[in-house]
PDB file of C-alpha atoms in Angstrom:
ATOM      1  CA  MET F   1       9.742 -35.883 -43.623  1.00  0.00           C
ATOM      2  CA  TYR F   2      11.199 -37.521 -41.010  1.00  0.00           C
ATOM      3  CA  ILE F   3       9.971 -37.586 -37.374  1.00  0.00           C
ATOM      4  CA  GLU F   4      13.043 -35.397 -35.770  1.00  0.00           C
ATOM      5  CA  SER F   5      12.677 -32.915 -38.749  1.00  0.00           C
ATOM      6  CA  ALA F   6       8.969 -32.841 -38.031  1.00  0.00           C
ATOM      7  CA  ARG F   7      10.037 -32.108 -34.453  1.00  0.00           C
ATOM      8  CA  ASN F   8      12.341 -29.446 -35.217  1.00  0.00           C
ATOM      9  CA  LEU F   9      10.105 -27.632 -37.690  1.00  0.00           C
ATOM     10  CA  PHE F  10       6.942 -27.899 -35.198  1.00  0.00           C
ATOM     11  CA  ALA F  11       9.326 -25.994 -32.398  1.00  0.00           C
ATOM     12  CA  GLU F  12      10.448 -23.390 -35.446  1.00  0.00           C
ATOM     13  CA  LYS F  13       6.631 -22.754 -36.521  1.00  0.00           C
ATOM     14  CA  LEU F  14       5.609 -22.473 -33.227  1.00  0.00           C
ATOM     15  CA  LYS F  15       8.294 -19.435 -32.444  1.00  0.00           C
ATOM     16  CA  GLN F  16       6.957 -17.603 -35.490  1.00  0.00           C
ATOM     17  CA  THR F  17       4.519 -14.648 -34.719  1.00  0.00           C
ATOM     18  CA  ASP F  18       2.715 -14.742 -38.183  1.00  0.00           C
ATOM     19  CA  GLY F  19       2.823 -16.165 -41.590  1.00  0.00           C
ATOM     20  CA  VAL F  20       3.006 -19.804 -40.693  1.00  0.00           C
ATOM     21  CA  GLN F  21       1.852 -21.628 -43.879  1.00  0.00           C
ATOM     22  CA  PRO F  22      -1.178 -24.295 -43.181  1.00  0.00           C
ATOM     23  CA  ALA F  23       0.661 -26.572 -45.915  1.00  0.00           C
ATOM     24  CA  GLU F  24       3.768 -26.476 -43.787  1.00  0.00           C
ATOM     25  CA  LEU F  25       1.713 -27.692 -40.853  1.00  0.00           C
ATOM     26  CA  ASP F  26       0.048 -30.482 -42.985  1.00  0.00           C
ATOM     27  CA  ALA F  27       3.252 -31.716 -43.674  1.00  0.00           C
ATOM     28  CA  ILE F  28       4.433 -31.729 -39.947  1.00  0.00           C
ATOM     29  CA  TRP F  29       1.049 -33.564 -39.002  1.00  0.00           C
ATOM     30  CA  THR F  30       1.679 -36.005 -41.492  1.00  0.00           C
ATOM     31  CA  ALA F  31       5.120 -37.198 -40.093  1.00  0.00           C
ATOM     32  CA  LEU F  32       4.161 -37.360 -36.387  1.00  0.00           C
ATOM     33  CA  ALA F  33       2.908 -40.499 -34.743  1.00  0.00           C
ATOM     34  CA  PRO F  34      -0.672 -40.970 -33.478  1.00  0.00           C
ATOM     35  CA  VAL F  35      -1.314 -40.985 -29.797  1.00  0.00           C
ATOM     36  CA  ARG F  36      -3.917 -42.925 -27.908  1.00  0.00           C
ATOM     37  CA  ALA F  37      -6.720 -40.868 -25.968  1.00  0.00           C
ATOM     38  CA  GLU F  38      -5.665 -42.851 -22.696  1.00  0.00           C
ATOM     39  CA  ASP F  39      -2.326 -41.480 -22.629  1.00  0.00           C
ATOM     40  CA  ILE F  40      -3.200 -37.732 -22.874  1.00  0.00           C
ATOM     41  CA  LEU F  41      -4.932 -37.601 -19.699  1.00  0.00           C
ATOM     42  CA  GLY F  42      -3.909 -34.389 -17.552  1.00  0.00           C
ATOM     43  CA  ASN F  43      -3.558 -30.790 -17.757  1.00  0.00           C
ATOM     44  CA  TRP F  44      -2.329 -29.199 -20.992  1.00  0.00           C
ATOM     45  CA  LYS F  45      -1.006 -25.451 -21.659  1.00  0.00           C
ATOM     46  CA  GLY F  46      -2.144 -24.623 -25.067  1.00  0.00           C
ATOM     47  CA  SER F  47      -0.346 -22.291 -27.810  1.00  0.00           C
ATOM     48  CA  GLN F  48      -1.068 -21.472 -31.365  1.00  0.00           C
ATOM     49  CA  PHE F  49       0.392 -21.484 -34.702  1.00  0.00           C
ATOM     50  CA  PHE F  50      -0.019 -17.987 -36.408  1.00  0.00           C
ATOM     51  CA  THR F  51      -1.629 -18.872 -39.744  1.00  0.00           C
ATOM     52  CA  GLY F  52      -3.984 -16.158 -39.720  1.00  0.00           C
ATOM     53  CA  HIS F  53      -6.782 -18.387 -38.993  1.00  0.00           C
ATOM     54  CA  ARG F  54      -9.730 -16.644 -37.590  1.00  0.00           C
ATOM     55  CA  LEU F  55      -9.653 -18.777 -34.286  1.00  0.00           C
ATOM     56  CA  CYS F  56      -6.351 -17.523 -33.479  1.00  0.00           C
ATOM     57  CA  ARG F  57      -7.778 -14.091 -32.745  1.00  0.00           C
ATOM     58  CA  LYS F  58     -10.859 -15.519 -31.107  1.00  0.00           C
ATOM     59  CA  LEU F  59      -8.925 -17.622 -28.573  1.00  0.00           C
ATOM     60  CA  THR F  60      -6.442 -14.752 -28.139  1.00  0.00           C
ATOM     61  CA  THR F  61      -9.454 -12.431 -27.049  1.00  0.00           C
ATOM     62  CA  SER F  62     -10.827 -14.948 -24.640  1.00  0.00           C
ATOM     63  CA  ASN F  63      -7.705 -15.819 -22.645  1.00  0.00           C
ATOM     64  CA  TRP F  64      -7.222 -19.201 -23.721  1.00  0.00           C
ATOM     65  CA  HIS F  65      -5.052 -21.128 -21.432  1.00  0.00           C
ATOM     66  CA  GLY F  66      -5.228 -24.810 -22.803  1.00  0.00           C
ATOM     67  CA  LYS F  67      -7.158 -28.017 -22.261  1.00  0.00           C
ATOM     68  CA  ARG F  68      -8.039 -30.366 -19.493  1.00  0.00           C
ATOM     69  CA  PHE F  69      -8.363 -34.155 -19.939  1.00  0.00           C
ATOM     70  CA  GLU F  70      -9.738 -35.487 -16.461  1.00  0.00           C
ATOM     71  CA  SER F  71     -10.775 -38.776 -18.030  1.00  0.00           C
ATOM     72  CA  LEU F  72     -12.178 -40.128 -21.305  1.00  0.00           C
ATOM     73  CA  ASP F  73     -15.474 -38.992 -20.569  1.00  0.00           C
ATOM     74  CA  ARG F  74     -14.782 -35.665 -18.971  1.00  0.00           C
ATOM     75  CA  ALA F  75     -12.535 -33.359 -21.084  1.00  0.00           C
ATOM     76  CA  GLN F  76     -12.708 -29.328 -20.819  1.00  0.00           C
ATOM     77  CA  PRO F  77     -11.834 -27.943 -24.386  1.00  0.00           C
ATOM     78  CA  LEU F  78     -11.418 -24.309 -23.386  1.00  0.00           C
ATOM     79  CA  ILE F  79      -9.576 -23.618 -20.080  1.00  0.00           C
ATOM     80  CA  CYS F  80      -9.369 -19.916 -20.042  1.00  0.00           C
ATOM     81  CA  ARG F  81      -8.107 -17.283 -17.792  1.00  0.00           C
ATOM     82  CA  ASP F  82     -10.570 -14.766 -16.075  1.00  0.00           C
ATOM     83  CA  ALA F  83      -9.766 -10.986 -15.336  1.00  0.00           C
ATOM     84  CA  SER F  84      -8.212 -12.185 -11.963  1.00  0.00           C
ATOM     85  CA  GLY F  85      -5.969 -14.689 -13.682  1.00  0.00           C
ATOM     86  CA  GLU F  86      -8.212 -17.655 -12.385  1.00  0.00           C
ATOM     87  CA  LEU F  87      -8.670 -20.500 -14.564  1.00  0.00           C
ATOM     88  CA  TYR F  88     -12.101 -21.944 -15.697  1.00  0.00           C
ATOM     89  CA  SER F  89     -13.752 -24.023 -18.054  1.00  0.00           C
ATOM     90  CA  ASP F  90     -15.531 -21.740 -20.502  1.00  0.00           C
ATOM     91  CA  VAL F  91     -18.701 -24.024 -21.337  1.00  0.00           C
ATOM     92  CA  GLU F  92     -20.521 -21.151 -22.971  1.00  0.00           C
ATOM     93  CA  SER F  93     -18.198 -20.440 -25.760  1.00  0.00           C
ATOM     94  CA  GLY F  94     -17.569 -24.371 -26.383  1.00  0.00           C
ATOM     95  CA  ASN F  95     -21.367 -25.317 -26.054  1.00  0.00           C
ATOM     96  CA  GLY F  96     -20.351 -27.600 -23.003  1.00  0.00           C
ATOM     97  CA  GLU F  97     -17.386 -29.784 -22.331  1.00  0.00           C
ATOM     98  CA  ALA F  98     -16.134 -32.888 -24.445  1.00  0.00           C
ATOM     99  CA  SER F  99     -14.953 -36.382 -24.141  1.00  0.00           C
ATOM    100  CA  LEU F 100     -11.724 -38.228 -25.584  1.00  0.00           C
ATOM    101  CA  TRP F 101     -12.132 -40.965 -28.214  1.00  0.00           C
ATOM    102  CA  ASN F 102      -9.577 -42.885 -30.723  1.00  0.00           C
ATOM    103  CA  ILE F 103     -10.936 -41.933 -34.069  1.00  0.00           C
ATOM    104  CA  GLU F 104      -9.563 -42.100 -37.455  1.00  0.00           C
ATOM    105  CA  PHE F 105      -8.406 -39.175 -39.346  1.00  0.00           C
ATOM    106  CA  ARG F 106      -6.616 -38.711 -42.673  1.00  0.00           C
ATOM    107  CA  GLY F 107      -5.986 -42.490 -42.317  1.00  0.00           C
ATOM    108  CA  GLU F 108      -4.929 -42.939 -38.801  1.00  0.00           C
ATOM    109  CA  VAL F 109      -6.348 -43.615 -35.530  1.00  0.00           C
ATOM    110  CA  THR F 110      -5.493 -41.026 -33.044  1.00  0.00           C
ATOM    111  CA  ALA F 111      -6.511 -39.320 -29.709  1.00  0.00           C
ATOM    112  CA  THR F 112      -9.491 -36.930 -30.538  1.00  0.00           C
ATOM    113  CA  MET F 113     -11.588 -34.584 -28.474  1.00  0.00           C
ATOM    114  CA  VAL F 114     -15.403 -34.687 -29.429  1.00  0.00           C
ATOM    115  CA  TYR F 115     -17.063 -31.776 -28.112  1.00  0.00           C
ATOM    116  CA  ASP F 116     -20.562 -32.089 -26.332  1.00  0.00           C
ATOM    117  CA  GLY F 117     -22.498 -29.380 -27.864  1.00  0.00           C
ATOM    118  CA  ALA F 118     -20.887 -28.646 -31.568  1.00  0.00           C
ATOM    119  CA  PRO F 119     -19.988 -30.522 -34.303  1.00  0.00           C
ATOM    120  CA  ILE F 120     -16.192 -30.172 -33.762  1.00  0.00           C
ATOM    121  CA  PHE F 121     -13.320 -32.570 -33.256  1.00  0.00           C
ATOM    122  CA  ASP F 122      -9.832 -31.712 -32.029  1.00  0.00           C
ATOM    123  CA  HIS F 123      -7.352 -34.582 -33.278  1.00  0.00           C
ATOM    124  CA  PHE F 124      -3.813 -35.135 -31.638  1.00  0.00           C
ATOM    125  CA  LYS F 125      -0.466 -36.508 -32.614  1.00  0.00           C
ATOM    126  CA  MET F 126       2.394 -36.869 -30.539  1.00  0.00           C
ATOM    127  CA  VAL F 127       5.694 -34.507 -30.859  1.00  0.00           C
ATOM    128  CA  SER F 128       6.999 -35.815 -27.702  1.00  0.00           C
ATOM    129  CA  ALA F 129       5.957 -37.374 -24.558  1.00  0.00           C
ATOM    130  CA  ASP F 130       4.982 -33.965 -23.217  1.00  0.00           C
ATOM    131  CA  THR F 131       3.959 -32.106 -26.199  1.00  0.00           C
ATOM    132  CA  LEU F 132       1.156 -32.642 -28.520  1.00  0.00           C
ATOM    133  CA  MET F 133       0.160 -30.989 -32.101  1.00  0.00           C
ATOM    134  CA  GLY F 134      -3.646 -30.473 -32.485  1.00  0.00           C
ATOM    135  CA  ILE F 135      -5.836 -30.097 -35.511  1.00  0.00           C
ATOM    136  CA  MET F 136      -9.346 -28.795 -35.176  1.00  0.00           C
ATOM    137  CA  ASN F 137     -11.823 -30.768 -37.549  1.00  0.00           C
ATOM    138  CA  GLY F 138     -15.526 -30.419 -37.899  1.00  0.00           C
ATOM    139  CA  LYS F 139     -18.508 -28.706 -39.809  1.00  0.00           C
ATOM    140  CA  SER F 140     -16.489 -26.559 -42.485  1.00  0.00           C
ATOM    141  CA  ALA F 141     -18.414 -23.530 -41.562  1.00  0.00           C
ATOM    142  CA  LEU F 142     -17.176 -23.535 -37.931  1.00  0.00           C
ATOM    143  CA  VAL F 143     -13.312 -24.980 -38.187  1.00  0.00           C
ATOM    144  CA  LEU F 144     -12.399 -23.871 -41.806  1.00  0.00           C
ATOM    145  CA  ASP F 145     -10.730 -20.669 -42.696  1.00  0.00           C
ATOM    146  CA  GLY F 146      -9.671 -20.090 -46.229  1.00  0.00           C
ATOM    147  CA  GLY F 147     -10.127 -23.940 -46.707  1.00  0.00           C
ATOM    148  CA  HIS F 148      -7.648 -24.252 -43.983  1.00  0.00           C
ATOM    149  CA  HIS F 149      -7.889 -26.387 -40.612  1.00  0.00           C
ATOM    150  CA  TYR F 150      -6.945 -24.518 -37.167  1.00  0.00           C
ATOM    151  CA  TYR F 151      -3.852 -25.901 -35.889  1.00  0.00           C
ATOM    152  CA  PHE F 152      -2.559 -25.566 -31.992  1.00  0.00           C
ATOM    153  CA  ALA F 153       0.105 -27.133 -29.729  1.00  0.00           C
ATOM    154  CA  LEU F 154      -0.321 -28.481 -26.241  1.00  0.00           C
ATOM    155  CA  GLU F 155       2.356 -28.925 -23.694  1.00  0.00           C
ATOM    156  CA  ARG F 156       1.880 -31.225 -20.506  1.00  0.00           C
ATOM    157  CA  GLU F 157       1.711 -28.965 -17.438  1.00  0.00           C
TER     158      GLU F 157
END
């Protein structure tokens, strides 16, 4: 798959409200370019690919808003909205916060968020300068559902 086709399919699948196939997301991921941790600092609004993965329900219930990368050593994986609409870092659900590294995943070195309190890694690839595709990796019991990873998207705020 060419990069432009991957970008178009990424946008199409992100609009789908259910039935997104993990194999399609795997193909998109493969076609996208890696990104450096240093290049993704800032605030990011999150959205999900609706594959039926159990984390879709969990993050919807927690009012997940996105992620904040303040520096390589200070990343907040679970920025959520409280009942009054205010943003906060949900350190309880995430068992702390995180840091950013450049780590190999599926044969490529790309920006990766390493959770402080859980064996979880969020890997990122570039869709555009202001859009990232993410995939959650780590201990199988925590991140896999039906043998599939959890995919998500981030838009720079």
